[in-house]
Amino acid sequence: MPSLKSLKVRITSVKSTQKITRAMKTVAAAKLRRATDAAVAGRPYAERLEAVMASLASKVTVGPNSPKLLAGTGKDDVHLIVVATSERGLAGGFNTNIVRAAKVKADELIAQGKKVRFYLVGRKGRAFIRRTYPGMIVHDHDMSHVKNAAFANALDVGRDLIARFEAGEFDVCHLIFSKFQSALVQIPQVVQLIPAAISQPANDAAPAASAAVEYEPDEETILAELLPRNVAIQIYRAMLENQAGFYGAQMNAMDNATRNAGDMIKRLSIQYNRTRQAAITTELVEIISGAEAL
Amino acid sequence: MALHFELVTPEKLVRSEDVYMVVVPGTEGDFGVLQGHAPVMAVIRPGELTVYSNATTVTARIALDGGFAEVNEQGLTVLAESATIA
């Protein structure tokens, strides 16, 4: 049985851990609000861009002369997987889920006989991917100095990706990130980044209505202008969603940790009190039997 | 006589208001958009966008770092990568 002193020390240490986890939870909750605000603020731009792209793409016929970002390289051999994770841990299964989704996708592609390469954004996926797929990481984008992802960061990644694409490093590019559903639910998602996957307008009325639209310069030029922007905006969205999801997951994980610490304190306190009482009882018994012996 | 004008950057919705006219720096030259303008989609060059509250008053000058503009029945939407209000 542990001594009274060692129990007391353990209770104090668990209490201070609980203080830390509780503080982290509070901080994560505050940051979560800011991150969701940013994600919501970024939505109108992404939505409009997507609408415009869809209406343009329905007009432009994909041919050998159309932009490569839309039509692809015509091959399907080398796949680049962009894995966007968070910069820090202590967020439960958040990063594990993203990395696992990346692994599923990679294994599926490898099984089809494709070549797979990784491009990492965020620090937390590095160790696992380096271990599981040695030598397959082409680039590791360091974001550890960035506190809140700005569009400029996404632009950097986007430009780098496009440069690599144009250099013929890969044919297809997938982006993996965690979609922010709610503070409790984050769903890892795989999005095809290059060639652009454009959703066709659902109803036929939309293209008919915009048929009278004038284009300045022409459709192809606008589309060529828009496609790289679309890559950047998708990455930006992934960063924002990841950030919001990360804080959500962290808040959740820290809430659990605080509760576990509370349970542990309760259990240790009971044990401490029992031990104390046992010691007192033993002492009393000793005194009484000592007195009787006299 | 009001034109609905929206300026959106990836980070936020910068402006959403009713104005008289907006002069947009297009790649093929500046163009003014008033209410009832024909639908247009245009690429913007880095330059200055001016907002008029009536025919003579300029209410805002906004520096844009490229982007693109869309005019439809609802009004004018400018998608810019960055916008600095001067």
PDB file of C-alpha atoms in Angstrom, chain A residues 174-278:
ATOM      1  CA  HIS A 174      -5.418  15.045 -54.270  1.00  0.00           C
ATOM      2  CA  LEU A 175      -5.886  17.171 -51.189  1.00  0.00           C
ATOM      3  CA  ILE A 176      -6.636  15.571 -47.844  1.00  0.00           C
ATOM      4  CA  PHE A 177      -7.892  17.621 -44.930  1.00  0.00           C
ATOM      5  CA  SER A 178     -10.464  17.454 -42.205  1.00  0.00           C
ATOM      6  CA  LYS A 179     -13.829  19.027 -42.832  1.00  0.00           C
ATOM      7  CA  PHE A 180     -15.191  20.926 -39.899  1.00  0.00           C
ATOM      8  CA  GLN A 181     -18.678  19.609 -39.237  1.00  0.00           C
ATOM      9  CA  SER A 182     -19.036  20.750 -35.644  1.00  0.00           C
ATOM     10  CA  ALA A 183     -16.797  21.096 -32.624  1.00  0.00           C
ATOM     11  CA  LEU A 184     -17.260  17.378 -32.007  1.00  0.00           C
ATOM     12  CA  VAL A 185     -17.228  16.029 -35.542  1.00  0.00           C
ATOM     13  CA  GLN A 186     -14.458  16.428 -38.091  1.00  0.00           C
ATOM     14  CA  ILE A 187     -14.568  14.338 -41.217  1.00  0.00           C
ATOM     15  CA  PRO A 188     -11.376  13.658 -43.185  1.00  0.00           C
ATOM     16  CA  GLN A 189     -11.952  14.476 -46.830  1.00  0.00           C
ATOM     17  CA  VAL A 190     -10.238  13.751 -50.097  1.00  0.00           C
ATOM     18  CA  VAL A 191     -10.632  16.382 -52.803  1.00  0.00           C
ATOM     19  CA  GLN A 192      -9.175  16.219 -56.285  1.00  0.00           C
ATOM     20  CA  LEU A 193      -7.206  19.402 -56.791  1.00  0.00           C
ATOM     21  CA  ILE A 194      -5.574  18.941 -60.182  1.00  0.00           C
ATOM     22  CA  PRO A 195      -7.061  18.524 -62.728  1.00  0.00           C
ATOM     23  CA  ALA A 196      -9.871  20.658 -61.368  1.00  0.00           C
ATOM     24  CA  ALA A 197     -12.975  18.698 -60.519  1.00  0.00           C
ATOM     25  CA  ILE A 198     -15.756  21.053 -61.505  1.00  0.00           C
ATOM     26  CA  SER A 199     -19.278  20.352 -60.460  1.00  0.00           C
ATOM     27  CA  GLN A 200     -21.646  20.802 -63.345  1.00  0.00           C
ATOM     28  CA  PRO A 201     -24.519  23.209 -62.702  1.00  0.00           C
ATOM     29  CA  ALA A 202     -27.403  21.181 -61.338  1.00  0.00           C
ATOM     30  CA  ASN A 203     -30.186  22.818 -63.323  1.00  0.00           C
ATOM     31  CA  ASP A 204     -30.083  23.641 -67.017  1.00  0.00           C
ATOM     32  CA  ALA A 205     -31.533  27.087 -66.394  1.00  0.00           C
ATOM     33  CA  ALA A 206     -28.277  28.521 -65.080  1.00  0.00           C
ATOM     34  CA  PRO A 207     -26.154  28.226 -68.238  1.00  0.00           C
ATOM     35  CA  ALA A 208     -29.047  29.459 -70.368  1.00  0.00           C
ATOM     36  CA  ALA A 209     -29.448  32.563 -68.236  1.00  0.00           C
ATOM     37  CA  SER A 210     -25.782  33.443 -68.359  1.00  0.00           C
ATOM     38  CA  ALA A 211     -25.568  32.834 -72.089  1.00  0.00           C
ATOM     39  CA  ALA A 212     -25.835  36.570 -72.699  1.00  0.00           C
ATOM     40  CA  VAL A 213     -22.838  37.300 -70.486  1.00  0.00           C
ATOM     41  CA  GLU A 214     -20.019  39.152 -72.121  1.00  0.00           C
ATOM     42  CA  TYR A 215     -16.508  37.975 -71.407  1.00  0.00           C
ATOM     43  CA  GLU A 216     -13.579  40.278 -71.135  1.00  0.00           C
ATOM     44  CA  PRO A 217     -11.109  39.000 -72.389  1.00  0.00           C
ATOM     45  CA  ASP A 218     -12.540  35.650 -73.574  1.00  0.00           C
ATOM     46  CA  GLU A 219     -13.704  32.539 -71.729  1.00  0.00           C
ATOM     47  CA  GLU A 220     -10.423  30.653 -72.120  1.00  0.00           C
ATOM     48  CA  THR A 221      -8.324  33.485 -70.759  1.00  0.00           C
ATOM     49  CA  ILE A 222     -10.590  33.979 -67.782  1.00  0.00           C
ATOM     50  CA  LEU A 223     -10.586  30.271 -67.085  1.00  0.00           C
ATOM     51  CA  ALA A 224      -6.801  30.140 -67.324  1.00  0.00           C
ATOM     52  CA  GLU A 225      -6.716  32.996 -64.833  1.00  0.00           C
ATOM     53  CA  LEU A 226      -9.171  31.348 -62.503  1.00  0.00           C
ATOM     54  CA  LEU A 227      -7.773  27.835 -62.336  1.00  0.00           C
ATOM     55  CA  PRO A 228      -4.585  28.621 -60.379  1.00  0.00           C
ATOM     56  CA  ARG A 229      -6.656  30.809 -58.102  1.00  0.00           C
ATOM     57  CA  ASN A 230      -8.987  27.903 -57.534  1.00  0.00           C
ATOM     58  CA  VAL A 231      -6.089  25.697 -56.422  1.00  0.00           C
ATOM     59  CA  ALA A 232      -5.023  28.300 -53.882  1.00  0.00           C
ATOM     60  CA  ILE A 233      -8.525  28.835 -52.615  1.00  0.00           C
ATOM     61  CA  GLN A 234      -9.074  25.105 -52.124  1.00  0.00           C
ATOM     62  CA  ILE A 235      -5.891  24.919 -50.094  1.00  0.00           C
ATOM     63  CA  TYR A 236      -6.915  27.971 -48.123  1.00  0.00           C
ATOM     64  CA  ARG A 237     -10.251  26.387 -47.379  1.00  0.00           C
ATOM     65  CA  ALA A 238      -8.500  23.223 -46.240  1.00  0.00           C
ATOM     66  CA  MET A 239      -6.304  25.278 -43.927  1.00  0.00           C
ATOM     67  CA  LEU A 240      -9.267  27.098 -42.400  1.00  0.00           C
ATOM     68  CA  GLU A 241     -11.337  23.972 -41.980  1.00  0.00           C
ATOM     69  CA  ASN A 242      -8.361  22.198 -40.466  1.00  0.00           C
ATOM     70  CA  GLN A 243      -7.747  25.007 -38.047  1.00  0.00           C
ATOM     71  CA  ALA A 244     -11.346  25.094 -36.891  1.00  0.00           C
ATOM     72  CA  GLY A 245     -11.457  21.318 -36.674  1.00  0.00           C
ATOM     73  CA  PHE A 246      -8.205  21.204 -34.783  1.00  0.00           C
ATOM     74  CA  TYR A 247      -9.421  23.530 -32.065  1.00  0.00           C
ATOM     75  CA  GLY A 248     -12.692  21.666 -31.886  1.00  0.00           C
ATOM     76  CA  ALA A 249     -10.874  18.381 -31.439  1.00  0.00           C
ATOM     77  CA  GLN A 250      -8.490  19.898 -28.935  1.00  0.00           C
ATOM     78  CA  MET A 251     -11.300  21.359 -26.882  1.00  0.00           C
ATOM     79  CA  ASN A 252     -12.956  17.987 -26.837  1.00  0.00           C
ATOM     80  CA  ALA A 253      -9.784  16.114 -25.935  1.00  0.00           C
ATOM     81  CA  MET A 254      -8.950  18.543 -23.160  1.00  0.00           C
ATOM     82  CA  ASP A 255     -12.478  18.322 -21.800  1.00  0.00           C
ATOM     83  CA  ASN A 256     -12.082  14.556 -21.558  1.00  0.00           C
ATOM     84  CA  ALA A 257      -8.680  14.927 -19.954  1.00  0.00           C
ATOM     85  CA  THR A 258     -10.047  17.339 -17.353  1.00  0.00           C
ATOM     86  CA  ARG A 259     -12.842  14.939 -16.529  1.00  0.00           C
ATOM     87  CA  ASN A 260     -10.464  11.978 -16.264  1.00  0.00           C
ATOM     88  CA  ALA A 261      -8.217  13.947 -13.965  1.00  0.00           C
ATOM     89  CA  GLY A 262     -11.259  14.749 -11.796  1.00  0.00           C
ATOM     90  CA  ASP A 263     -12.128  11.043 -11.536  1.00  0.00           C
ATOM     91  CA  MET A 264      -8.560  10.225 -10.660  1.00  0.00           C
ATOM     92  CA  ILE A 265      -8.449  12.857  -7.920  1.00  0.00           C
ATOM     93  CA  LYS A 266     -11.637  11.495  -6.457  1.00  0.00           C
ATOM     94  CA  ARG A 267     -10.278   7.944  -6.417  1.00  0.00           C
ATOM     95  CA  LEU A 268      -6.943   8.963  -4.951  1.00  0.00           C
ATOM     96  CA  SER A 269      -8.613  11.094  -2.275  1.00  0.00           C
ATOM     97  CA  ILE A 270     -10.733   8.156  -1.129  1.00  0.00           C
ATOM     98  CA  GLN A 271      -7.645   5.982  -0.969  1.00  0.00           C
ATOM     99  CA  TYR A 272      -5.800   8.714   0.919  1.00  0.00           C
ATOM    100  CA  ASN A 273      -8.564   9.098   3.493  1.00  0.00           C
ATOM    101  CA  ARG A 274      -8.882   5.341   3.993  1.00  0.00           C
ATOM    102  CA  THR A 275      -5.161   5.040   4.577  1.00  0.00           C
ATOM    103  CA  ARG A 276      -5.242   7.933   7.017  1.00  0.00           C
ATOM    104  CA  GLN A 277      -8.119   6.416   8.968  1.00  0.00           C
ATOM    105  CA  ALA A 278      -6.455   3.037   9.039  1.00  0.00           C
TER     106      ALA A 278
END
